[in-house]
Amino acid sequence: MSSLKQKITTKDAPDALPHIFSQAIVANGFVYCSGSIAMHPETLKIVDGDVAAHTHQCISNLSAVLKAAGSSLEHVVKVNVFLASMDDFKNMNSAYENYFGEVKPSRTCVAVKTLPFQTDVEIECVAVLP
């Protein structure tokens, strides 16, 4: 069964928790990226700034994982955004709108009680392989 899915790993994004989850999985022509928080891949600390800065880092991390899988942000078809507060919706969107090309992917955005490392945003996505 493992031949049906391929684990994607890159040092250009924060490591996944070993034996818990993968940065991404490629299966059936799709790239399924795990949620990314605003952790810098070298320092492993949440980057300074507001939710817009954190959104940029989340998407930068996802971009690195997608590149390692042979895809890119322009091939993303579905995004899920998790916010610690819907009060951050507008500022998150101010950063988000700069990505994913002309045809934006479908998206869900929800508020959750708590995110890892007490951060304010986490983003996951699914992309197609070109």
C-alpha positions as a Python dict, from the first residue, in 0.01 Angstrom:
ca = {
    (1, 'M'): (0, 0, 0),
    (2, 'S'): (289, 240, 65),
    (3, 'S'): (360, 245, -310),
    (4, 'L'): (27, 426, -358),
    (5, 'K'): (150, 726, -163),
    (6, 'Q'): (481, 909, -148),
    (7, 'K'): (606, 1098, 156),
    (8, 'I'): (739, 1449, 82),
    (9, 'T'): (1009, 1600, 300),
    (10, 'T'): (1209, 1921, 265),
    (11, 'K'): (1443, 2111, 495),
    (12, 'D'): (1302, 2436, 346),
    (13, 'A'): (997, 2403, 571),
    (14, 'P'): (964, 2309, 939),
    (15, 'D'): (993, 1937, 1003),
    (16, 'A'): (685, 1731, 1069),
    (17, 'L'): (660, 1548, 1399),
    (18, 'P'): (834, 1212, 1345),
    (19, 'H'): (601, 911, 1342),
    (20, 'I'): (299, 1145, 1371),
    (21, 'F'): (252, 1309, 1028),
    (22, 'S'): (432, 1401, 704),
    (23, 'Q'): (492, 1746, 557),
    (24, 'A'): (296, 1623, 255),
    (25, 'I'): (182, 1311, 76),
    (26, 'V'): (158, 1266, -301),
    (27, 'A'): (-117, 1028, -413),
    (28, 'N'): (-315, 990, -735),
    (29, 'G'): (-177, 1310, -889),
    (30, 'F'): (-248, 1528, -586),
    (31, 'V'): (-24, 1679, -318),
    (32, 'Y'): (-183, 1682, 28),
    (33, 'C'): (4, 1929, 249),
    (34, 'S'): (-20, 1914, 626),
    (35, 'G'): (-110, 2231, 810),
    (36, 'S'): (164, 2489, 832),
    (37, 'I'): (206, 2747, 1104),
    (38, 'A'): (427, 3056, 1092),
    (39, 'M'): (736, 2869, 1209),
    (40, 'H'): (1064, 2963, 1042),
    (41, 'P'): (1230, 2648, 903),
    (42, 'E'): (1577, 2736, 1037),
    (43, 'T'): (1503, 2884, 1379),
    (44, 'L'): (1193, 2670, 1445),
    (45, 'K'): (1036, 2973, 1612),
    (46, 'I'): (718, 3157, 1518),
    (47, 'V'): (816, 3460, 1311),
    (48, 'D'): (759, 3803, 1461),
    (49, 'G'): (464, 4008, 1349),
    (50, 'D'): (89, 4005, 1314),
    (51, 'V'): (-142, 3758, 1144),
    (52, 'A'): (-50, 3898, 799),
    (53, 'A'): (320, 3826, 861),
    (54, 'H'): (228, 3485, 996),
    (55, 'T'): (15, 3414, 688),
    (56, 'H'): (310, 3498, 461),
    (57, 'Q'): (530, 3251, 653),
    (58, 'C'): (265, 2977, 647),
    (59, 'I'): (235, 3012, 270),
    (60, 'S'): (613, 3027, 228),
    (61, 'N'): (640, 2697, 414),
    (62, 'L'): (364, 2542, 201),
    (63, 'S'): (534, 2668, -115),
    (64, 'A'): (858, 2493, -16),
    (65, 'V'): (674, 2166, 48),
    (66, 'L'): (485, 2193, -282),
    (67, 'K'): (812, 2260, -468),
    (68, 'A'): (967, 1949, -310),
    (69, 'A'): (665, 1752, -436),
    (70, 'G'): (697, 1889, -790),
    (71, 'S'): (404, 2131, -768),
    (72, 'S'): (352, 2496, -676),
    (73, 'L'): (110, 2745, -525),
    (74, 'E'): (-41, 2804, -870),
    (75, 'H'): (-154, 2439, -873),
    (76, 'V'): (-336, 2454, -538),
    (77, 'V'): (-703, 2359, -569),
    (78, 'K'): (-817, 2365, -204),
    (79, 'V'): (-706, 2560, 103),
    (80, 'N'): (-817, 2534, 465),
    (81, 'V'): (-734, 2827, 691),
    (82, 'F'): (-761, 2799, 1068),
    (83, 'L'): (-765, 3123, 1267),
    (84, 'A'): (-746, 3168, 1643),
    (85, 'S'): (-991, 3457, 1602),
    (86, 'M'): (-1218, 3565, 1318),
    (87, 'D'): (-1115, 3919, 1410),
    (88, 'D'): (-798, 3837, 1209),
    (89, 'F'): (-992, 3747, 892),
    (90, 'K'): (-935, 4079, 711),
    (91, 'N'): (-562, 4100, 793),
    (92, 'M'): (-504, 3736, 701),
    (93, 'N'): (-675, 3798, 366),
    (94, 'S'): (-455, 4102, 301),
    (95, 'A'): (-156, 3865, 288),
    (96, 'Y'): (-336, 3562, 142),
    (97, 'E'): (-463, 3748, -167),
    (98, 'N'): (-104, 3784, -295),
    (99, 'Y'): (-70, 3411, -360),
    (100, 'F'): (-210, 3122, -565),
    (101, 'G'): (-217, 3291, -908),
    (102, 'E'): (-510, 3440, -1096),
    (103, 'V'): (-752, 3155, -1034),
    (104, 'K'): (-775, 3126, -657),
    (105, 'P'): (-838, 2783, -505),
    (106, 'S'): (-1154, 2694, -322),
    (107, 'R'): (-1116, 2773, 47),
    (108, 'T'): (-1258, 2721, 391),
    (109, 'C'): (-1171, 2952, 679),
    (110, 'V'): (-1275, 2871, 1034),
    (111, 'A'): (-1194, 2992, 1382),
    (112, 'V'): (-1063, 2731, 1624),
    (113, 'K'): (-1006, 2738, 1997),
    (114, 'T'): (-628, 2687, 2001),
    (115, 'L'): (-351, 2642, 1744),
    (116, 'P'): (-3, 2490, 1796),
    (117, 'F'): (244, 2715, 1979),
    (118, 'Q'): (-45, 2953, 2055),
    (119, 'T'): (-12, 3104, 1706),
    (120, 'D'): (-295, 3283, 1528),
    (121, 'V'): (-311, 3105, 1190),
    (122, 'E'): (-253, 2762, 1036),
    (123, 'I'): (-298, 2681, 667),
    (124, 'E'): (-318, 2350, 482),
    (125, 'C'): (-372, 2284, 113),
    (126, 'V'): (-420, 2032, -165),
    (127, 'A'): (-255, 2082, -504),
    (128, 'V'): (-245, 1894, -831),
    (129, 'L'): (77, 1781, -992),
    (130, 'P'): (138, 1962, -1321),
}
